């Protein structure tokens, strides 16, 4: 049986036996934007946010009064999310669809690690703090009036038209 390559794909073109966890992780690690979806009062809403991934969670900054935060917290944190790779053809469509919970992250080790990861992933953010001291949770709050949130997926599907049109399969959320 052909081995799975670094890209998670088999050279044989077969659909079974793909390393879907690796393919999912590659999407999460290679992209920068998570689209969060919420609904309230019979109306749906979607909002793109920059994220950093750590320990099967996606961390992002948003204003506490943003619609996606308000609606998810009003629904016991429930939200949906998607991350996809840009595609010029239907054959190249691939990404992940998720449902899970959004929670605010307070000061502590978890927040410090997430902020450090965010600054590494988005180094342009440092431009906003030029000449200032620490770049931590408090500095983000003070500068942008934002809070740190965690989206923890509970259900994840990987989709990939490179495998076959409409391919979609449940994967573990432990990237």
Short mmCIF file of C-alpha atoms in Angstrom, two decimals:
data_model
loop_
_atom_site.label_atom_id
_atom_site.label_comp_id
_atom_site.label_asym_id
_atom_site.label_seq_id
_atom_site.Cartn_x
_atom_site.Cartn_y
_atom_site.Cartn_z
CA UNK A 1 0.00 0.00 0.00
CA UNK A 2 1.46 3.45 -0.87
CA UNK A 3 2.70 5.57 2.00
CA UNK A 4 1.11 8.84 2.99
CA UNK A 5 3.34 11.75 2.00
CA UNK A 6 4.14 14.89 4.01
CA UNK A 7 1.06 16.48 2.47
CA UNK A 8 -1.20 13.75 3.89
CA UNK A 9 -2.10 12.56 0.38
CA UNK A 10 -1.43 9.14 -1.15
CA UNK A 11 0.17 8.94 -4.55
CA UNK A 12 -2.27 6.20 -5.56
CA UNK A 13 -5.33 8.46 -5.85
CA UNK A 14 -7.28 6.14 -3.53
CA UNK A 15 -9.78 7.75 -1.17
CA UNK A 16 -9.34 5.47 1.85
CA UNK A 17 -6.43 5.73 4.19
CA UNK A 18 -5.72 9.45 3.98
CA UNK A 19 -4.22 10.98 7.09
CA UNK A 20 -7.16 13.28 7.75
CA UNK A 21 -5.78 14.48 11.08
CA UNK A 22 -2.58 15.61 9.33
CA UNK A 23 -4.56 17.27 6.53
CA UNK A 24 -6.75 19.03 9.10
CA UNK A 25 -3.72 20.20 11.07
CA UNK A 26 -2.11 21.50 7.86
CA UNK A 27 -5.19 23.62 7.11
CA UNK A 28 -5.32 25.00 10.65
CA UNK A 29 -1.60 25.78 10.77
CA UNK A 30 -1.29 27.23 7.26
CA UNK A 31 -4.22 29.64 7.38
CA UNK A 32 -4.83 32.81 9.37
CA UNK A 33 -8.57 33.45 9.28
CA UNK A 34 -11.33 31.64 11.12
CA UNK A 35 -14.89 32.48 10.11
CA UNK A 36 -17.19 32.28 13.13
CA UNK A 37 -20.93 31.87 12.68
CA UNK A 38 -23.64 32.58 15.23
CA UNK A 39 -27.40 32.99 15.20
CA UNK A 40 -29.92 34.82 17.34
CA UNK A 41 -33.49 35.92 16.87
CA UNK A 42 -33.82 33.99 13.64
CA UNK A 43 -30.86 35.77 12.02
CA UNK A 44 -27.48 34.25 11.23
CA UNK A 45 -24.16 36.10 11.32
CA UNK A 46 -20.60 35.31 10.22
CA UNK A 47 -17.42 37.13 11.21
CA UNK A 48 -13.82 36.53 10.13
CA UNK A 49 -11.14 36.72 12.85
CA UNK A 50 -7.39 36.14 12.90
CA UNK A 51 -6.56 33.17 15.10
CA UNK A 52 -3.69 31.27 16.62
CA UNK A 53 -4.06 27.58 17.43
CA UNK A 54 -2.89 25.97 20.64
CA UNK A 55 -3.81 22.62 22.15
CA UNK A 56 -6.97 21.94 20.11
CA UNK A 57 -8.29 25.47 20.55
CA UNK A 58 -8.31 28.58 18.38
CA UNK A 59 -7.58 31.90 20.12
CA UNK A 60 -8.69 35.26 18.76
CA UNK A 61 -9.20 38.85 19.86
CA UNK A 62 -12.58 40.56 19.54
CA UNK A 63 -14.48 43.39 21.15
CA UNK A 64 -16.85 42.16 23.86
CA UNK A 65 -19.76 43.96 22.20
CA UNK A 66 -19.13 42.44 18.74
CA UNK A 67 -22.12 40.57 17.39
CA UNK A 68 -20.37 37.17 17.15
CA UNK A 69 -19.23 37.39 20.78
CA UNK A 70 -22.57 38.62 22.14
CA UNK A 71 -24.58 36.00 20.25
CA UNK A 72 -22.31 33.09 21.12
CA UNK A 73 -22.16 33.97 24.80
CA UNK A 74 -25.95 34.38 24.88
CA UNK A 75 -26.19 30.85 23.42
CA UNK A 76 -24.02 29.25 26.14
CA UNK A 77 -20.97 29.88 23.97
CA UNK A 78 -22.25 27.92 21.00
CA UNK A 79 -20.87 28.88 17.58
CA UNK A 80 -19.75 27.34 14.32
CA UNK A 81 -16.52 27.98 12.51
CA UNK A 82 -14.76 27.28 9.26
CA UNK A 83 -11.25 27.58 7.92
CA UNK A 84 -10.55 27.04 4.26
CA UNK A 85 -7.65 27.21 1.85
CA UNK A 86 -8.06 29.69 -1.03
CA UNK A 87 -9.16 27.86 -4.17
CA UNK A 88 -9.33 28.89 -7.82
CA UNK A 89 -11.23 25.77 -8.85
CA UNK A 90 -13.87 23.55 -7.28
CA UNK A 91 -11.25 20.78 -7.44
CA UNK A 92 -9.10 22.69 -4.94
CA UNK A 93 -11.77 23.38 -2.31
CA UNK A 94 -10.66 22.08 1.07
CA UNK A 95 -10.96 23.12 4.67
CA UNK A 96 -12.66 22.36 7.93
CA UNK A 97 -16.12 22.95 9.36
CA UNK A 98 -16.59 23.02 13.11
CA UNK A 99 -19.05 23.57 15.89
CA UNK A 100 -18.05 24.28 19.45
CA UNK A 101 -17.90 26.87 22.19
CA UNK A 102 -16.48 30.36 22.52
CA UNK A 103 -15.21 31.39 25.95
CA UNK A 104 -13.40 34.46 27.19
CA UNK A 105 -9.84 33.80 28.39
CA UNK A 106 -8.69 35.72 31.45
CA UNK A 107 -5.17 36.56 32.59
CA UNK A 108 -2.84 33.66 33.27
CA UNK A 109 -0.48 31.20 31.64
CA UNK A 110 -2.96 30.16 28.93
CA UNK A 111 -3.50 33.78 27.86
CA UNK A 112 0.23 34.57 27.94
CA UNK A 113 1.01 31.61 25.67
CA UNK A 114 -1.82 32.52 23.30
CA UNK A 115 -0.68 36.16 23.06
CA UNK A 116 2.92 35.09 22.40
CA UNK A 117 1.71 32.73 19.68
CA UNK A 118 -0.47 35.46 18.19
CA UNK A 119 2.47 37.90 18.04
CA UNK A 120 4.65 35.24 16.37
CA UNK A 121 1.96 34.38 13.81
CA UNK A 122 1.04 38.03 13.15
CA UNK A 123 4.28 40.00 13.63
CA UNK A 124 2.75 43.09 11.99
CA UNK A 125 0.76 43.47 15.21
CA UNK A 126 3.94 44.71 16.89
CA UNK A 127 3.73 47.88 14.74
CA UNK A 128 0.71 48.96 16.80
CA UNK A 129 2.79 48.86 19.97
CA UNK A 130 5.91 50.62 18.70
CA UNK A 131 7.84 52.23 21.55
CA UNK A 132 5.66 50.62 24.22
CA UNK A 133 6.62 48.06 26.83
CA UNK A 134 5.06 44.66 27.28
CA UNK A 135 2.82 43.20 24.63
CA UNK A 136 0.45 41.19 26.75
CA UNK A 137 -3.24 40.65 27.37
CA UNK A 138 -3.58 44.01 29.11
CA UNK A 139 -1.82 45.91 26.32
CA UNK A 140 -4.19 44.42 23.71
CA UNK A 141 -7.19 45.30 25.89
CA UNK A 142 -5.98 48.86 26.48
CA UNK A 143 -4.91 49.56 22.89
CA UNK A 144 -7.82 47.96 20.99
CA UNK A 145 -10.59 47.51 23.60
CA UNK A 146 -10.59 43.79 22.84
CA UNK A 147 -10.60 40.62 24.90
CA UNK A 148 -9.03 37.25 24.21
CA UNK A 149 -11.43 34.43 23.35
CA UNK A 150 -11.02 30.72 22.80
CA UNK A 151 -13.03 28.72 20.28
CA UNK A 152 -12.87 25.08 21.32
CA UNK A 153 -14.24 22.83 18.58
CA UNK A 154 -16.38 19.92 19.70
CA UNK A 155 -17.26 18.60 16.24
CA UNK A 156 -14.89 18.89 13.25
CA UNK A 157 -15.30 17.84 9.64
CA UNK A 158 -12.52 17.86 7.07
CA UNK A 159 -13.60 18.49 3.47
CA UNK A 160 -11.42 18.09 0.41
CA UNK A 161 -12.45 18.00 -3.25
CA UNK A 162 -8.90 16.89 -4.15
CA UNK A 163 -9.81 13.50 -2.69
CA UNK A 164 -13.15 13.45 -4.51
CA UNK A 165 -15.98 15.87 -5.17
CA UNK A 166 -17.93 16.47 -1.98
CA UNK A 167 -15.51 14.56 0.26
CA UNK A 168 -16.30 15.35 3.90
CA UNK A 169 -15.40 13.28 6.94
CA UNK A 170 -15.49 13.72 10.70
CA UNK A 171 -12.07 14.08 12.37
CA UNK A 172 -10.86 14.41 15.94
CA UNK A 173 -10.46 18.00 17.14
CA UNK A 174 -7.01 17.39 18.63
CA UNK A 175 -4.69 19.20 16.25
#
